[in-house]
PDB file of C-alpha atoms and ligand atoms in Angstrom:
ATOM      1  CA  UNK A  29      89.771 111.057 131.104  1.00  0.00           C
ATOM      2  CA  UNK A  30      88.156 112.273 128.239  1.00  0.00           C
ATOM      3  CA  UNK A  31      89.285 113.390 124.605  1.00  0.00           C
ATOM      4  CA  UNK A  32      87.995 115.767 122.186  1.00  0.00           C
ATOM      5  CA  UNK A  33      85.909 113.147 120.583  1.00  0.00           C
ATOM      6  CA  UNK A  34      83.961 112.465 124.293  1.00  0.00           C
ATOM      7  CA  UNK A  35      85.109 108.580 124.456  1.00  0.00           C
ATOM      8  CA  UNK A  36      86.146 107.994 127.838  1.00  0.00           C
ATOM      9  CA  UNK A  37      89.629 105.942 128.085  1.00  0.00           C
ATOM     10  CA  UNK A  38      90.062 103.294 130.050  1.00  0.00           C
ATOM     11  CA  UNK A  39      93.275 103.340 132.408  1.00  0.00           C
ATOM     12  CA  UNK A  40      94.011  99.618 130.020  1.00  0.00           C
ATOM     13  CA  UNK A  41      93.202 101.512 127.068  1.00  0.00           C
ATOM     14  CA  UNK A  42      95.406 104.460 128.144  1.00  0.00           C
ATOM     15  CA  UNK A  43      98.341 102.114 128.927  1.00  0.00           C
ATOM     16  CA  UNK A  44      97.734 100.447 125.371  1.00  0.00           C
ATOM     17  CA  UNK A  45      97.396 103.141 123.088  1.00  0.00           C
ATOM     18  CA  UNK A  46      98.372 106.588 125.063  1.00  0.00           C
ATOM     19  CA  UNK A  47      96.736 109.508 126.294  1.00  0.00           C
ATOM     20  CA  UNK A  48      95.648 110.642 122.573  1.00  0.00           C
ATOM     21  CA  UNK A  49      94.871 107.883 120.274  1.00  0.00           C
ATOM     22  CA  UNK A  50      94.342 109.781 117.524  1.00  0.00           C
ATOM     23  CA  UNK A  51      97.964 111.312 117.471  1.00  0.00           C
ATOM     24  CA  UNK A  52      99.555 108.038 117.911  1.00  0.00           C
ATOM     25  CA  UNK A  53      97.883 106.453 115.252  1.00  0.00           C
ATOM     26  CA  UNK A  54      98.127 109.854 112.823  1.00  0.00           C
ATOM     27  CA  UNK A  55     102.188 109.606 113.307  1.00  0.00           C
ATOM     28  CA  UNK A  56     102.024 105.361 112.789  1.00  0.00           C
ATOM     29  CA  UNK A  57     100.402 105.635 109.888  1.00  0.00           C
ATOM     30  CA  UNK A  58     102.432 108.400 108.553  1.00  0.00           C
ATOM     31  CA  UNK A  59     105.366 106.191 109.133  1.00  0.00           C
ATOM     32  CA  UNK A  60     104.427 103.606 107.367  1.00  0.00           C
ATOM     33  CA  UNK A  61     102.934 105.361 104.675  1.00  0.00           C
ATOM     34  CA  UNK A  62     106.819 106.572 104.474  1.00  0.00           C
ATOM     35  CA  UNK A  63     108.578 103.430 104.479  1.00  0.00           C
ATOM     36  CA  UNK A  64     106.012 101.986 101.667  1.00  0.00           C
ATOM     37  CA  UNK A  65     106.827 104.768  99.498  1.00  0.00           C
ATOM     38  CA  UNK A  66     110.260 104.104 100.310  1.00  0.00           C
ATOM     39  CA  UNK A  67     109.961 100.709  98.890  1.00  0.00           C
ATOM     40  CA  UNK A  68     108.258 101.614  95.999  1.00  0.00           C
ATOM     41  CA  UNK A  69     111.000 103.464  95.901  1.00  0.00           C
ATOM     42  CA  UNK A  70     113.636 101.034  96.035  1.00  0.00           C
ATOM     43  CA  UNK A  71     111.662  98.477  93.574  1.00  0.00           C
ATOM     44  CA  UNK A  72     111.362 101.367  91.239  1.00  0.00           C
ATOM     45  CA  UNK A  73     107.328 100.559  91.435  1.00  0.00           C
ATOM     46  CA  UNK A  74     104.773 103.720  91.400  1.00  0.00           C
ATOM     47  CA  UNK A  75     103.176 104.407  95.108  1.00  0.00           C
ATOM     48  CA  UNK A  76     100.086 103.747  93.250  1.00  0.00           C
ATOM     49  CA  UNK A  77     100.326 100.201  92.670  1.00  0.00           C
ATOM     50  CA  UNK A  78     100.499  99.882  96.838  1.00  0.00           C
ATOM     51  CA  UNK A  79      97.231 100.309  98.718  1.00  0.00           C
ATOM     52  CA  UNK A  80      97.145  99.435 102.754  1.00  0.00           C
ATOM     53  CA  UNK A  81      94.696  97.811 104.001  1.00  0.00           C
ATOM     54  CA  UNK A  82      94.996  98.863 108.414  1.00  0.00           C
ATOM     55  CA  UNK A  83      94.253  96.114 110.069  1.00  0.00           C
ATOM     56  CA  UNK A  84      92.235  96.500 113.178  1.00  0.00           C
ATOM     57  CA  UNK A  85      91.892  93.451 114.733  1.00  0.00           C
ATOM     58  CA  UNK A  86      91.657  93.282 118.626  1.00  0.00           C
ATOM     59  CA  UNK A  87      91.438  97.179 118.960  1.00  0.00           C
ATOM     60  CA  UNK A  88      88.059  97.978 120.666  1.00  0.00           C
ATOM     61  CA  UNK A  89      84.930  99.678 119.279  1.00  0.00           C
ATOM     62  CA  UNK A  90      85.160 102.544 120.895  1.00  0.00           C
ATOM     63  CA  UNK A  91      89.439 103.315 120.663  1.00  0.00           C
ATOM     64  CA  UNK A  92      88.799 102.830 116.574  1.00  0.00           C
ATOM     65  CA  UNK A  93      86.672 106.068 116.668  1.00  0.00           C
ATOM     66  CA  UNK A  94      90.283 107.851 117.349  1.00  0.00           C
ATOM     67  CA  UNK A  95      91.755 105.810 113.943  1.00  0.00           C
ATOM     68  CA  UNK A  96      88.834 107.031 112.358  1.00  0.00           C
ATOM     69  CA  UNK A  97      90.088 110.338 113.077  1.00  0.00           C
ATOM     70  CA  UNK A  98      93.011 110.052 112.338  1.00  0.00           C
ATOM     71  CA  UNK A  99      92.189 109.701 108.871  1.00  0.00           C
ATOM     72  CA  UNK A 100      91.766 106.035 108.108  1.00  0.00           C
ATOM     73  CA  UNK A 101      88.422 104.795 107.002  1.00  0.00           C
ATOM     74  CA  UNK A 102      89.632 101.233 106.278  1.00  0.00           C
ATOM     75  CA  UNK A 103      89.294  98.299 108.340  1.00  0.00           C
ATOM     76  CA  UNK A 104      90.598  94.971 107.801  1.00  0.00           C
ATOM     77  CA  UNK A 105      89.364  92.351 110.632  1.00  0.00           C
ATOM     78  CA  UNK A 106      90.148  88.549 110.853  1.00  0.00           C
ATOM     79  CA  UNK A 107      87.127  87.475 112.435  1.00  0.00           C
ATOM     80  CA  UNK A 108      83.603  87.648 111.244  1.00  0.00           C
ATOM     81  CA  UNK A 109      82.040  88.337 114.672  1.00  0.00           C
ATOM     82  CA  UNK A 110      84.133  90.595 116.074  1.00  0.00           C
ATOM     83  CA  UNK A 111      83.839  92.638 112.485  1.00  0.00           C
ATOM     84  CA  UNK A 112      79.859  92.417 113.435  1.00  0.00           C
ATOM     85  CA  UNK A 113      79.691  93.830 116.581  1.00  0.00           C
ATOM     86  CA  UNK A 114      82.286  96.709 115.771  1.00  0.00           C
ATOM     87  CA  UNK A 115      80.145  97.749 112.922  1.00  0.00           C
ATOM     88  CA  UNK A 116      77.067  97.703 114.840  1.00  0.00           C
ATOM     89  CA  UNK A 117      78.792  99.750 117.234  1.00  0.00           C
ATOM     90  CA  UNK A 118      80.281 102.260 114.662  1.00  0.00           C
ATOM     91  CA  UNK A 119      77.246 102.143 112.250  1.00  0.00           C
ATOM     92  CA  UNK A 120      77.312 106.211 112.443  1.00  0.00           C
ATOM     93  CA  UNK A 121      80.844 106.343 110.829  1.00  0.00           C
ATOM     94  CA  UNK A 122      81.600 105.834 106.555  1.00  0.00           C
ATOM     95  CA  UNK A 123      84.036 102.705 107.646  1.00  0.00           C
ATOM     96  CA  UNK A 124      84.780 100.277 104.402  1.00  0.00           C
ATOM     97  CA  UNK A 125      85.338  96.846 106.352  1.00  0.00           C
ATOM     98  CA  UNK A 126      87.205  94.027 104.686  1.00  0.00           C
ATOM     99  CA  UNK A 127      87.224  90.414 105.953  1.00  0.00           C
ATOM    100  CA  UNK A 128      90.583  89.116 106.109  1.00  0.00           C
ATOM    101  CA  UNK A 129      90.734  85.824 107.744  1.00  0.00           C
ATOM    102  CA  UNK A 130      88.805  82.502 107.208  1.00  0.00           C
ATOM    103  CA  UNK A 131      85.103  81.931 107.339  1.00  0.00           C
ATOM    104  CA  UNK A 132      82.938  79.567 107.578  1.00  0.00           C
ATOM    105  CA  UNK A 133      80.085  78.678 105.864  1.00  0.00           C
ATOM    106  CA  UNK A 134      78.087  79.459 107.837  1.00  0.00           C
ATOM    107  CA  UNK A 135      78.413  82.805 108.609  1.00  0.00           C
ATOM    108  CA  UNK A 136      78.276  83.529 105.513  1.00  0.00           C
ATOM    109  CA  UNK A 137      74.732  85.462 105.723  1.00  0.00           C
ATOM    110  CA  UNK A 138      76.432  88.074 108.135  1.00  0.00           C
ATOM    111  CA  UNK A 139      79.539  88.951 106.114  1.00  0.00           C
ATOM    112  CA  UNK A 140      76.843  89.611 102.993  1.00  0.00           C
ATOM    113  CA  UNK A 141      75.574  92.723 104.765  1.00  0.00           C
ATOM    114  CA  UNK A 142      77.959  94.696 105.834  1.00  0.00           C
ATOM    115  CA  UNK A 143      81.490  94.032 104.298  1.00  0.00           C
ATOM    116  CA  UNK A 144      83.163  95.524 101.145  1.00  0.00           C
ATOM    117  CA  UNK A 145      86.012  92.946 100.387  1.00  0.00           C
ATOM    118  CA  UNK A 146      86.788  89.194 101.761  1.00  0.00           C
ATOM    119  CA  UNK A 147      90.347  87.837 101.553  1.00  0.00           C
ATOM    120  CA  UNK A 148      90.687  84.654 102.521  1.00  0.00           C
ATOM    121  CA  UNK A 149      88.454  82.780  99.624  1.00  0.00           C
ATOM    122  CA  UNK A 150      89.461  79.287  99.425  1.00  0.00           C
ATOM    123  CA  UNK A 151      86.646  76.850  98.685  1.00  0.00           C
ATOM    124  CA  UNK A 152      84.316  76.029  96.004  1.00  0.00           C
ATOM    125  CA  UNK A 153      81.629  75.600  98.720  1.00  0.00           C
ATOM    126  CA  UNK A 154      82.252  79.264 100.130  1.00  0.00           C
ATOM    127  CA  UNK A 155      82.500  81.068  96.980  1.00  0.00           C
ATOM    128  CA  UNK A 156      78.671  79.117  96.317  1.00  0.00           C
ATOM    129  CA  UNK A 157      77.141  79.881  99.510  1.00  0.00           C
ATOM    130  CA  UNK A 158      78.883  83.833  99.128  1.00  0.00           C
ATOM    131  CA  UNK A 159      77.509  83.848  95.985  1.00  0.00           C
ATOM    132  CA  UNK A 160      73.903  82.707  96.423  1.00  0.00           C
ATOM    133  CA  UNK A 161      73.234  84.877  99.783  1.00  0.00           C
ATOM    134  CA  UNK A 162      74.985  87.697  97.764  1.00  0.00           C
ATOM    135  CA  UNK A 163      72.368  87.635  94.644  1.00  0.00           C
ATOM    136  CA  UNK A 164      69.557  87.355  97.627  1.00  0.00           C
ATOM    137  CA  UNK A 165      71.131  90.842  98.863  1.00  0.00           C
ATOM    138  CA  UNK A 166      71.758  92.201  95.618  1.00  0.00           C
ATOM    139  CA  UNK A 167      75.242  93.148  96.463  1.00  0.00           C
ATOM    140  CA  UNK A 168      78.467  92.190  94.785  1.00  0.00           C
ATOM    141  CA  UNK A 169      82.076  91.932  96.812  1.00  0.00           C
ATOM    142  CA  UNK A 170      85.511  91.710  96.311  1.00  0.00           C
ATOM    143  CA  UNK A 171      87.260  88.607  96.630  1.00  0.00           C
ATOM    144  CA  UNK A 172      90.909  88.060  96.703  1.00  0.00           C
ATOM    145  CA  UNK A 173      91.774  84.165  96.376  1.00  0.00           C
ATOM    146  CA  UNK A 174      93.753  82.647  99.248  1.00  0.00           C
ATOM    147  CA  UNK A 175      96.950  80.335  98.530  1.00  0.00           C
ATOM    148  CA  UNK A 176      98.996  78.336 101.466  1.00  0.00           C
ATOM    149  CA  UNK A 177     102.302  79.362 100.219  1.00  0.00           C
ATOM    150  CA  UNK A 178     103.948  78.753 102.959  1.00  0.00           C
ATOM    151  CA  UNK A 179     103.124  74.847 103.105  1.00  0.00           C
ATOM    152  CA  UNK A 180     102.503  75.500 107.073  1.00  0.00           C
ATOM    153  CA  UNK A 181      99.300  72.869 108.415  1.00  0.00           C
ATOM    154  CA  UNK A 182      98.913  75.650 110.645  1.00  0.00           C
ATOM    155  CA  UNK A 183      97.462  77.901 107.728  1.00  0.00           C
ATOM    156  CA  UNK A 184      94.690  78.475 105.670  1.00  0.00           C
ATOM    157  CA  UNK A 185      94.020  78.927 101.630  1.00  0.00           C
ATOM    158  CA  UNK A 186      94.377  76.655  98.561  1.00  0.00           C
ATOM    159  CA  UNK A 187      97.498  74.387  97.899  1.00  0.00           C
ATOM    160  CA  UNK A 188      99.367  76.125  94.664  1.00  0.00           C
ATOM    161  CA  UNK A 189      98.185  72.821  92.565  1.00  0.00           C
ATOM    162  CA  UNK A 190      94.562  73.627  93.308  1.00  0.00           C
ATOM    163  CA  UNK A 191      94.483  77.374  92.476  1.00  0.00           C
ATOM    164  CA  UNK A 192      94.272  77.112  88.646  1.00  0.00           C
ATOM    165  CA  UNK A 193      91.234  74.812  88.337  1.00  0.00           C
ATOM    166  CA  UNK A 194      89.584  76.831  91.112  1.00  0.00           C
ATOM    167  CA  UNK A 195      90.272  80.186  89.638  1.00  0.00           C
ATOM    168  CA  UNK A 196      89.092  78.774  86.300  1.00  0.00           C
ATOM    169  CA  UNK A 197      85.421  78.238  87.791  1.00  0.00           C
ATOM    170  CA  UNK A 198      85.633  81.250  89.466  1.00  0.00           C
ATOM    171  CA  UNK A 199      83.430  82.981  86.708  1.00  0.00           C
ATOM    172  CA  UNK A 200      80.550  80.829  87.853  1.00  0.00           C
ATOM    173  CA  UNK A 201      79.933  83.212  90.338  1.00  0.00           C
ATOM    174  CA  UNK A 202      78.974  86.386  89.320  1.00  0.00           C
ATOM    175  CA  UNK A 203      78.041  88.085  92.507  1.00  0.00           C
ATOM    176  CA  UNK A 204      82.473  87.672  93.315  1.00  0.00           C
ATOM    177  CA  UNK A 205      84.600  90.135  91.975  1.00  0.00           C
ATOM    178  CA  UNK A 206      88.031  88.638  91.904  1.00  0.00           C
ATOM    179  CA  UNK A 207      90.946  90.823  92.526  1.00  0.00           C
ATOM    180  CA  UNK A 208      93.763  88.458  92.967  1.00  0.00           C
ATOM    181  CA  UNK A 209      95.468  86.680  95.509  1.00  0.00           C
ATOM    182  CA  UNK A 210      96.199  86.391  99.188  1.00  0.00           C
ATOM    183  CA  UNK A 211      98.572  85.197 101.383  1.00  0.00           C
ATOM    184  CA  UNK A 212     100.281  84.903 104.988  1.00  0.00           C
ATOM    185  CA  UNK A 213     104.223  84.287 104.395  1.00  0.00           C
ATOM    186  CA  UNK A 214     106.043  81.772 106.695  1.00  0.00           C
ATOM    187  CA  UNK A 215     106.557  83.830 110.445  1.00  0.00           C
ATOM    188  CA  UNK A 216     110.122  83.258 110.173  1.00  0.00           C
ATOM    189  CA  UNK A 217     113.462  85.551 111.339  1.00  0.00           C
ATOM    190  CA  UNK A 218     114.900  83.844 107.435  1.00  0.00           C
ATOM    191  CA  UNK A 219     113.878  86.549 105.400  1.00  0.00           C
ATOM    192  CA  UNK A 220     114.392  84.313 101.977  1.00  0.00           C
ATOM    193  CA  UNK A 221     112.102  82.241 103.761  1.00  0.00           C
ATOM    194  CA  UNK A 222     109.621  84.708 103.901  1.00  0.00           C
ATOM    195  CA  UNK A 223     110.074  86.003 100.731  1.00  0.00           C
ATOM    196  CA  UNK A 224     110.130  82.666  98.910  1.00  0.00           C
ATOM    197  CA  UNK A 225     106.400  83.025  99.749  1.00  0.00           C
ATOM    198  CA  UNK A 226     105.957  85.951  98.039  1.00  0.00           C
ATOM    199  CA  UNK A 227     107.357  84.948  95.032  1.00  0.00           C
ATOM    200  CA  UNK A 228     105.514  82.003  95.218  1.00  0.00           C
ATOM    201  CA  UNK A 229     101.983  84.087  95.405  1.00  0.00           C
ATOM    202  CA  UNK A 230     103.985  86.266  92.754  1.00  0.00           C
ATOM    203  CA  UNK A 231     104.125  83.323  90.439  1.00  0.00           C
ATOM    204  CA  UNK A 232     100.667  81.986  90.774  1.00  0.00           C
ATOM    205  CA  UNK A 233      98.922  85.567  90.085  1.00  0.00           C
ATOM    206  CA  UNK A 234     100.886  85.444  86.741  1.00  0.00           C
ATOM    207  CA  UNK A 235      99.516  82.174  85.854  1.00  0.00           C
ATOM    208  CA  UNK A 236      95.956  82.861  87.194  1.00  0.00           C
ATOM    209  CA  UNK A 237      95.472  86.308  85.382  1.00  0.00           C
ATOM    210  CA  UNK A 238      95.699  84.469  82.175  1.00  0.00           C
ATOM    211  CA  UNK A 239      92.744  82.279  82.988  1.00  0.00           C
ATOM    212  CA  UNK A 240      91.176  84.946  84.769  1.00  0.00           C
ATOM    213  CA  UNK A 241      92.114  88.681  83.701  1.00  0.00           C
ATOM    214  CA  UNK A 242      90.667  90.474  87.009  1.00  0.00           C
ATOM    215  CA  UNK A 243      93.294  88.555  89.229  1.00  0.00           C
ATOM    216  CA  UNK A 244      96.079  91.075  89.479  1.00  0.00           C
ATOM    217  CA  UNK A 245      96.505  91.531  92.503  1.00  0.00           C
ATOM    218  CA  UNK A 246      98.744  91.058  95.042  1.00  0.00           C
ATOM    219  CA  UNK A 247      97.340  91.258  98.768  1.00  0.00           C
ATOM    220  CA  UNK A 248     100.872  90.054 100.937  1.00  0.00           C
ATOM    221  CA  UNK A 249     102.704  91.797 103.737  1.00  0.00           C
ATOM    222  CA  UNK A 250     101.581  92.711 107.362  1.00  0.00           C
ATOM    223  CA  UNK A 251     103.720  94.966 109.919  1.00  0.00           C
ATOM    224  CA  UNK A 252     106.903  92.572 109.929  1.00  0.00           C
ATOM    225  CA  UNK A 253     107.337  92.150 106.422  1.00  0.00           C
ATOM    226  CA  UNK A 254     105.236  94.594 104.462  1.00  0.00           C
ATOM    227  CA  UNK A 255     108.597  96.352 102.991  1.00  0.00           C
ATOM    228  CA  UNK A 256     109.679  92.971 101.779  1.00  0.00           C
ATOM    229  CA  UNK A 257     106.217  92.313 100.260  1.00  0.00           C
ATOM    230  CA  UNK A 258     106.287  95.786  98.528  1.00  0.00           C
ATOM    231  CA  UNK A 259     109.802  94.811  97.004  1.00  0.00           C
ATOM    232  CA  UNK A 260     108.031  91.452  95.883  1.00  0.00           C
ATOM    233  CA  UNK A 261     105.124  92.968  94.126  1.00  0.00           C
ATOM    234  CA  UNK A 262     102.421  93.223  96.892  1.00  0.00           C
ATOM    235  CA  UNK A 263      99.272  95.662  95.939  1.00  0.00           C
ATOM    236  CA  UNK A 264      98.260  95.581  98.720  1.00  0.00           C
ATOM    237  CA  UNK A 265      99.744  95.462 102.641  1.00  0.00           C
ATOM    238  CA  UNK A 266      97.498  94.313 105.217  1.00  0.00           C
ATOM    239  CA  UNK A 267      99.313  96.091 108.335  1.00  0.00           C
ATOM    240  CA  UNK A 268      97.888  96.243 112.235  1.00  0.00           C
ATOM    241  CA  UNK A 269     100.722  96.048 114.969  1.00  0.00           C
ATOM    242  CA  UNK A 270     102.525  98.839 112.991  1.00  0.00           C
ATOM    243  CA  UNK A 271      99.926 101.204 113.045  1.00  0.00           C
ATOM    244  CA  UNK A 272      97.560 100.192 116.607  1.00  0.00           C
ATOM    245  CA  UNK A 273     100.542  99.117 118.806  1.00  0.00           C
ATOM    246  CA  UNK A 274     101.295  95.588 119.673  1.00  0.00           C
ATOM    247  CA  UNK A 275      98.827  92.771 120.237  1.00  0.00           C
ATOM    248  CA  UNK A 276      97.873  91.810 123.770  1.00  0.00           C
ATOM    249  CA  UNK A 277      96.739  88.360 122.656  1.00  0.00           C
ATOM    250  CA  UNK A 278      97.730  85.800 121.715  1.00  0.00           C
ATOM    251  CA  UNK A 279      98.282  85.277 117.708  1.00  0.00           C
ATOM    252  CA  UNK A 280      97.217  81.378 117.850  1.00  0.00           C
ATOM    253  CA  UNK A 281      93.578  82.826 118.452  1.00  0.00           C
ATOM    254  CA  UNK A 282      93.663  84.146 114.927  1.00  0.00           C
ATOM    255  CA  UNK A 283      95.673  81.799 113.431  1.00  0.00           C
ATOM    256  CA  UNK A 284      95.184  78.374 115.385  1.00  0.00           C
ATOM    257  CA  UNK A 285      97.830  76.150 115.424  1.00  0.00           C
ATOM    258  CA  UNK A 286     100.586  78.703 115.489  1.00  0.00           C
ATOM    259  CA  UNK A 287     102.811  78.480 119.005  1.00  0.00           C
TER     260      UNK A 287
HETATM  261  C1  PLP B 316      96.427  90.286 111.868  1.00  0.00           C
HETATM  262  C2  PLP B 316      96.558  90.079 110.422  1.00  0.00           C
HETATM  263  C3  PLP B 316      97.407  90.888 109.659  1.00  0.00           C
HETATM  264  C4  PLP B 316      98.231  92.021 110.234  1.00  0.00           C
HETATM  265  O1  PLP B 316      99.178  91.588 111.155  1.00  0.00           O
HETATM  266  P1  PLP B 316     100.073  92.668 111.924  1.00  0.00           P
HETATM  267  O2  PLP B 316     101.163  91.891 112.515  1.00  0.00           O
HETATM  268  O3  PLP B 316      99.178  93.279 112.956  1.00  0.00           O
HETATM  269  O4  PLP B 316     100.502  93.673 110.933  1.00  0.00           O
HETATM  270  C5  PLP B 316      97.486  90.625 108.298  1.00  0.00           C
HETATM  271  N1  PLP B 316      96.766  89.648 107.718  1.00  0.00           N
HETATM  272  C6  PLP B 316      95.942  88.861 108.413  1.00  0.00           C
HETATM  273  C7  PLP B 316      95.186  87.794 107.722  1.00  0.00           C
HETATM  274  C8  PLP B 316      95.799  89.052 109.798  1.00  0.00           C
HETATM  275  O5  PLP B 316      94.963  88.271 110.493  1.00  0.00           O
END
């Protein structure tokens, strides 16, 4: 069939997200949109200090034109190549993309040329190579900082312990912008668990903006525990399943180790 916008669906991509993307994902993200005000609400924060980041991740090229419709313009993507080949695909649209899961070094050179924000910084050799191919490009990016608060083996960023002496040789790199830190909570039904993490991150930003003023804030919370985040002091919620549908893969491909 076809919609208004002339992208043919798919009878998979029908069964996945409807017969009119665009109004599905218009009335998810007006729902969540609610319930973070609502906890802005609740922690007697201003909706300003609260910025999502959608998270787009295993939604094809083509079904993202309908997001893009419905009003959202930012992308958040775990992996480097799949970020790639959507934003060759959807060069023609004014999308802000934001790397959100780990790199490695070397792709590096791709993520230079196309992406407005990485979150998952968490080596002195990445924030180097980011920051060399970035003064080749003459571009600067955002960097959030990313912390293991959670302890798992099974996830990625800095032990706490490490994050002070890296954030205080952060300014050695001046193509980085640093805008504080990241992290994935414990997946966990405990809810003190969870939020034990975000205290955690909570704590560390407080320490780390001392050293390094620019670090303030928060990027914690995805579509299970975003309200919780909010509550915690997250900035911003990084939030996919809530707003695209659910997942048909697996979650170990983006976050190996995880059963
Ligand atoms: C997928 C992902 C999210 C969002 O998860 P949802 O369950 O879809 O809300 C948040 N952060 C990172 C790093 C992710 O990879």
């Amino acid at each position: 069939m076809t919609s208004p916008l002339k992208v043919d669906l798919s009878p998979e991509d029908i069964a996945r997200f409807g017969n009119d993307p665009t109004v599905a994902f218009a009335a998810n993200l007006k729902a969540v949109q609610e319930r973070i005000a609502e906890a802005c609400l609740r922690s007697g924060r201003p909706l300003g200090d609260v910025r999502l980041l959608p998270v787009t991740k295993t939604v094809p090229a083509h079904i993202l034109r309908f997001a893009f419709a419905a009003g959202i313009s930012d992308f958040g993507e775990n992996k480097l190549q799949e970020a790639r080949d959507k934003q060759t695909a959807l060069a023609d649209l004014a999308i802000r993309w934001s790397i959100i899961g780990h790199l490695q070094t070397n792709k590096v050179k791709y993520i230079v040329r196309f992406a407005s924000a990485f979150y998952a910084l968490d080596s002195f050799r990445l924030a180097e190579e980011l920051n060399r191919r970035l003064e080749a490009q003459g571009r600067d990016l955002d960097v959030f900082v990313q912390v293991n608060t959670s302890g798992e083996a099974s996830k990625y960023g800095l032990h706490p312990d490490d994050l002070l002496p890296f954030v205080e040789r952060l300014s050695a790199y001046p193509r980085l912008k640093p805008q504080g830190l990241m992290t994935l909570a414990i997946f966990s039904a405990d809810t003190e668990r969870v939020r034990a993490c975000f205290r955690l991150l909570r704590r560390l930003r407080d320490r780390a903006v001392t050293v390094h003023p620019d670090l303030t804030q928060l990027s914690m919370g995805m579509s299970g525990d975003y309200e919780a985040a909010i509550e915690e002091g997250a900035n911003v919620v990084r939030v996919g399943q809530a707003i695209f549908g659910k997942r048909p893969t697996d979650d170990s491909f983006y976050w190996p180790g995880l059963m």
